[in-house]
Short mmCIF file of C-alpha atoms in Angstrom, two decimals:
data_model
loop_
_atom_site.label_atom_id
_atom_site.label_comp_id
_atom_site.label_asym_id
_atom_site.label_seq_id
_atom_site.Cartn_x
_atom_site.Cartn_y
_atom_site.Cartn_z
CA UNK A 1 145.73 8.71 113.32
CA UNK A 2 143.86 9.12 110.04
CA UNK A 3 141.61 11.83 111.48
CA UNK A 4 141.33 15.51 110.79
CA UNK A 5 142.71 16.39 114.23
CA UNK A 6 145.83 14.33 113.56
CA UNK A 7 146.24 16.12 110.24
CA UNK A 8 146.02 19.48 111.99
CA UNK A 9 148.62 18.48 114.58
CA UNK A 10 150.99 17.17 111.92
CA UNK A 11 150.50 20.43 109.97
CA UNK A 12 151.78 22.42 112.95
CA UNK A 13 154.90 20.22 113.05
CA UNK A 14 155.48 20.88 109.35
CA UNK A 15 155.03 24.63 109.86
CA UNK A 16 157.61 24.65 112.67
CA UNK A 17 160.13 22.86 110.43
CA UNK A 18 159.56 25.52 107.78
CA UNK A 19 159.96 28.38 110.29
CA UNK A 20 163.30 26.86 111.30
CA UNK A 21 164.37 27.04 107.64
CA UNK A 22 164.65 23.27 107.16
CA UNK A 23 162.73 22.94 103.90
CA UNK A 24 163.71 19.30 103.36
CA UNK A 25 162.22 18.29 106.71
CA UNK A 26 159.22 20.58 106.13
CA UNK A 27 158.47 18.81 102.85
CA UNK A 28 158.64 15.45 104.61
CA UNK A 29 156.31 16.65 107.38
CA UNK A 30 153.80 18.09 104.90
CA UNK A 31 153.75 14.69 103.18
CA UNK A 32 152.86 13.10 106.55
CA UNK A 33 149.92 15.52 106.81
CA UNK A 34 148.68 14.22 103.49
CA UNK A 35 148.87 10.68 104.80
CA UNK A 36 146.40 11.55 107.58
CA UNK A 37 143.54 11.66 105.08
CA UNK A 38 142.27 13.76 102.21
CA UNK A 39 139.76 16.56 101.82
CA UNK A 40 140.21 18.41 105.11
CA UNK A 41 141.76 21.93 105.26
CA UNK A 42 145.09 20.68 106.68
CA UNK A 43 145.46 18.24 103.77
CA UNK A 44 144.79 21.01 101.22
CA UNK A 45 147.29 23.41 102.81
CA UNK A 46 149.90 20.67 103.13
CA UNK A 47 149.50 19.70 99.47
CA UNK A 48 149.94 23.29 98.26
CA UNK A 49 152.81 24.02 100.61
CA UNK A 50 154.69 20.83 99.73
CA UNK A 51 154.42 21.63 96.00
CA UNK A 52 155.88 25.11 96.58
CA UNK A 53 158.72 23.83 98.76
CA UNK A 54 159.54 21.00 96.36
CA UNK A 55 159.85 23.59 93.58
CA UNK A 56 162.46 25.45 95.66
CA UNK A 57 164.35 22.22 96.41
CA UNK A 58 164.32 21.23 92.72
CA UNK A 59 165.68 24.64 91.69
CA UNK A 60 168.48 24.40 94.25
CA UNK A 61 169.38 20.95 92.95
CA UNK A 62 169.41 22.18 89.33
CA UNK A 63 171.56 25.19 90.24
CA UNK A 64 174.09 23.01 92.03
CA UNK A 65 174.45 20.73 89.00
CA UNK A 66 174.60 23.40 86.27
CA UNK A 67 177.65 25.14 84.90
CA UNK A 68 177.80 28.93 85.06
CA UNK A 69 175.67 30.36 82.25
CA UNK A 70 172.38 31.97 81.34
CA UNK A 71 170.23 28.99 82.34
CA UNK A 72 171.87 28.75 85.75
CA UNK A 73 171.45 32.49 86.37
CA UNK A 74 167.81 32.24 85.27
CA UNK A 75 167.20 29.45 87.78
CA UNK A 76 168.92 31.44 90.53
CA UNK A 77 166.58 34.36 89.84
CA UNK A 78 163.56 32.01 89.80
CA UNK A 79 164.69 30.56 93.12
CA UNK A 80 164.71 34.02 94.70
CA UNK A 81 161.28 34.76 93.20
CA UNK A 82 159.91 31.48 94.57
CA UNK A 83 161.26 32.20 98.04
CA UNK A 84 159.77 35.70 98.00
CA UNK A 85 156.35 35.10 96.49
CA UNK A 86 155.52 31.49 97.34
CA UNK A 87 157.47 30.62 100.47
CA UNK A 88 157.28 34.08 102.03
CA UNK A 89 160.97 34.07 102.98
CA UNK A 90 161.76 37.73 102.29
CA UNK A 91 165.26 37.71 103.76
CA UNK A 92 166.12 34.42 102.10
CA UNK A 93 165.04 35.88 98.74
CA UNK A 94 167.03 39.04 99.41
CA UNK A 95 170.12 36.94 100.07
CA UNK A 96 169.65 35.06 96.78
CA UNK A 97 169.21 38.32 94.83
CA UNK A 98 172.32 39.79 96.45
CA UNK A 99 174.40 36.71 95.68
CA UNK A 100 173.26 36.67 92.04
CA UNK A 101 173.95 40.38 91.61
CA UNK A 102 177.45 39.93 92.99
CA UNK A 103 178.28 36.91 90.83
CA UNK A 104 176.68 38.32 87.65
CA UNK A 105 177.89 41.90 88.07
CA UNK A 106 177.82 43.90 84.85
CA UNK A 107 175.33 41.59 83.10
CA UNK A 108 171.58 41.72 82.48
CA UNK A 109 171.03 39.21 85.30
CA UNK A 110 173.07 41.37 87.64
CA UNK A 111 170.87 44.33 86.77
CA UNK A 112 167.67 42.34 87.34
CA UNK A 113 168.91 41.06 90.69
CA UNK A 114 169.86 44.58 91.79
CA UNK A 115 166.46 45.91 90.75
CA UNK A 116 164.75 43.09 92.66
CA UNK A 117 166.69 43.98 95.82
CA UNK A 118 165.62 47.61 95.51
CA UNK A 119 162.00 46.53 94.98
CA UNK A 120 162.06 44.33 98.09
CA UNK A 121 163.48 47.14 100.25
CA UNK A 122 160.86 49.57 98.93
CA UNK A 123 157.79 47.33 98.95
CA UNK A 124 158.33 44.52 101.46
CA UNK A 125 160.68 45.96 104.08
CA UNK A 126 159.69 49.65 103.95
CA UNK A 127 163.29 50.88 103.71
CA UNK A 128 163.05 53.62 101.05
CA UNK A 129 166.57 54.95 101.67
CA UNK A 130 168.13 51.55 101.03
CA UNK A 131 165.96 51.18 97.92
CA UNK A 132 167.05 54.59 96.59
CA UNK A 133 170.73 53.71 97.07
CA UNK A 134 170.27 50.52 95.05
CA UNK A 135 168.31 52.34 92.33
CA UNK A 136 171.19 54.84 92.15
CA UNK A 137 173.67 52.00 91.58
CA UNK A 138 171.39 50.52 88.94
CA UNK A 139 171.03 53.83 87.06
CA UNK A 140 174.76 54.55 87.10
CA UNK A 141 176.34 51.15 86.54
CA UNK A 142 173.81 49.26 84.41
CA UNK A 143 172.92 51.77 81.68
CA UNK A 144 171.25 50.15 78.69
CA UNK A 145 169.83 47.14 80.53
CA UNK A 146 166.13 46.29 80.57
CA UNK A 147 165.48 47.59 84.07
CA UNK A 148 167.73 50.63 84.36
CA UNK A 149 165.15 52.89 82.63
CA UNK A 150 162.79 52.49 85.59
CA UNK A 151 165.56 53.42 88.03
CA UNK A 152 166.55 56.46 85.95
CA UNK A 153 162.96 57.71 85.76
CA UNK A 154 162.55 57.18 89.51
CA UNK A 155 165.67 59.28 90.18
CA UNK A 156 164.79 61.95 87.62
CA UNK A 157 167.59 61.00 85.23
CA UNK A 158 167.23 61.06 81.43
CA UNK A 159 166.50 57.67 79.90
CA UNK A 160 168.88 56.74 77.10
CA UNK A 161 167.89 54.50 74.25
CA UNK A 162 170.73 52.41 72.88
CA UNK A 163 170.42 51.37 69.26
CA UNK A 164 172.89 49.29 67.28
CA UNK A 165 173.05 50.47 63.67
CA UNK A 166 174.61 48.85 60.64
CA UNK A 167 176.13 51.72 58.64
CA UNK A 168 176.57 51.40 54.87
CA UNK A 169 179.95 50.38 53.53
CA UNK A 170 182.32 53.31 53.10
CA UNK A 171 183.96 53.67 49.66
CA UNK A 172 187.11 55.76 49.24
CA UNK A 173 188.06 57.35 45.91
CA UNK A 174 190.89 59.57 44.72
CA UNK A 175 190.44 62.66 42.59
CA UNK A 176 192.42 62.05 39.38
CA UNK A 177 191.47 65.24 37.55
CA UNK A 178 195.02 66.60 37.68
CA UNK A 179 196.57 63.35 36.46
CA UNK A 180 198.40 62.64 39.72
CA UNK A 181 197.32 61.29 43.04
CA UNK A 182 196.60 64.14 45.47
CA UNK A 183 197.68 64.20 49.09
CA UNK A 184 194.13 64.09 50.45
CA UNK A 185 191.72 61.16 50.25
CA UNK A 186 188.18 62.17 49.36
CA UNK A 187 185.43 60.21 51.08
CA UNK A 188 182.20 59.49 49.27
CA UNK A 189 179.08 60.77 51.00
CA UNK A 190 177.70 58.49 53.70
CA UNK A 191 174.51 59.42 55.55
CA UNK A 192 175.25 59.74 59.27
CA UNK A 193 173.08 58.46 62.06
CA UNK A 194 169.76 60.29 62.12
CA UNK A 195 169.73 63.04 64.77
CA UNK A 196 166.78 65.48 65.04
CA UNK A 197 167.70 69.02 64.04
CA UNK A 198 167.34 71.86 66.54
CA UNK A 199 164.18 73.94 66.29
CA UNK A 200 164.42 76.37 63.38
CA UNK A 201 167.52 74.76 61.85
CA UNK A 202 167.58 73.15 58.40
CA UNK A 203 171.11 71.78 58.60
CA UNK A 204 174.08 71.33 60.93
CA UNK A 205 177.69 71.37 59.72
CA UNK A 206 180.41 69.23 61.27
CA UNK A 207 184.00 69.07 59.97
CA UNK A 208 186.07 65.98 60.70
CA UNK A 209 189.67 65.00 59.96
CA UNK A 210 190.17 61.31 59.24
CA UNK A 211 193.26 59.17 59.46
CA UNK A 212 193.08 56.50 56.75
CA UNK A 213 194.94 53.19 56.79
CA UNK A 214 196.56 51.66 53.71
CA UNK A 215 193.54 49.41 53.19
CA UNK A 216 191.19 52.41 53.13
CA UNK A 217 189.71 51.88 56.61
CA UNK A 218 189.37 54.73 59.08
CA UNK A 219 191.93 54.59 61.86
CA UNK A 220 191.02 57.77 63.68
CA UNK A 221 188.40 60.52 63.54
CA UNK A 222 188.99 63.98 64.98
CA UNK A 223 186.29 66.65 64.99
CA UNK A 224 187.80 69.98 63.91
CA UNK A 225 184.55 71.96 63.71
CA UNK A 226 181.82 70.92 66.12
CA UNK A 227 178.13 70.97 65.37
CA UNK A 228 177.16 69.91 68.90
CA UNK A 229 177.76 66.73 70.89
CA UNK A 230 174.99 64.67 69.32
CA UNK A 231 175.94 65.66 65.77
CA UNK A 232 179.65 65.10 66.41
CA UNK A 233 178.82 61.61 67.68
CA UNK A 234 176.69 60.94 64.60
CA UNK A 235 179.61 61.81 62.31
CA UNK A 236 182.07 59.72 64.31
#
């Protein structure tokens, strides 16, 4: 005991515990390596490895105690990252990503977990067909998320930019020139969403029929003369 050889032997025991997937026991065994003395290579490796494993164990404990929410999903993603990059457990990380994507389907975290799975298949497992299938799911079911643009570019799809706009308040007035209220409601001009004009065009005309509620709000919009899909959408 207390010699470098003992530290090396204890390190092999710790490594075997980690290979078996028992991270709690591996952490305990790496601590025993540290007790065999300081400064030798086995002590240094044991110190680094124990810190990485303890990080995984702490994340698992936090996840188990947290309610479902953004912080819990963030820790689940960090756990998978830690397993992949620090522990070297590729299949364990893949399982964590898959579980997160299933539980957080339709959310930003679900998209990130799906992207991570595709990345692992493409870069760590050399399974390009599996990666392409996952990128296809990402591009078709997670449009507008942070990572779907990469998948769409990879597959040759157009990349859509989603922008939330705050349109100006619409004011409705009635034409009283004839002294009586007309049948039609006239809408004051409101600038539509900005859409680039086609080459050579100076304007595009779109006609729309509006159904107006008693309080003046628009209940329904129907395009009766199209100016093209993008311009129709801008009017609507």
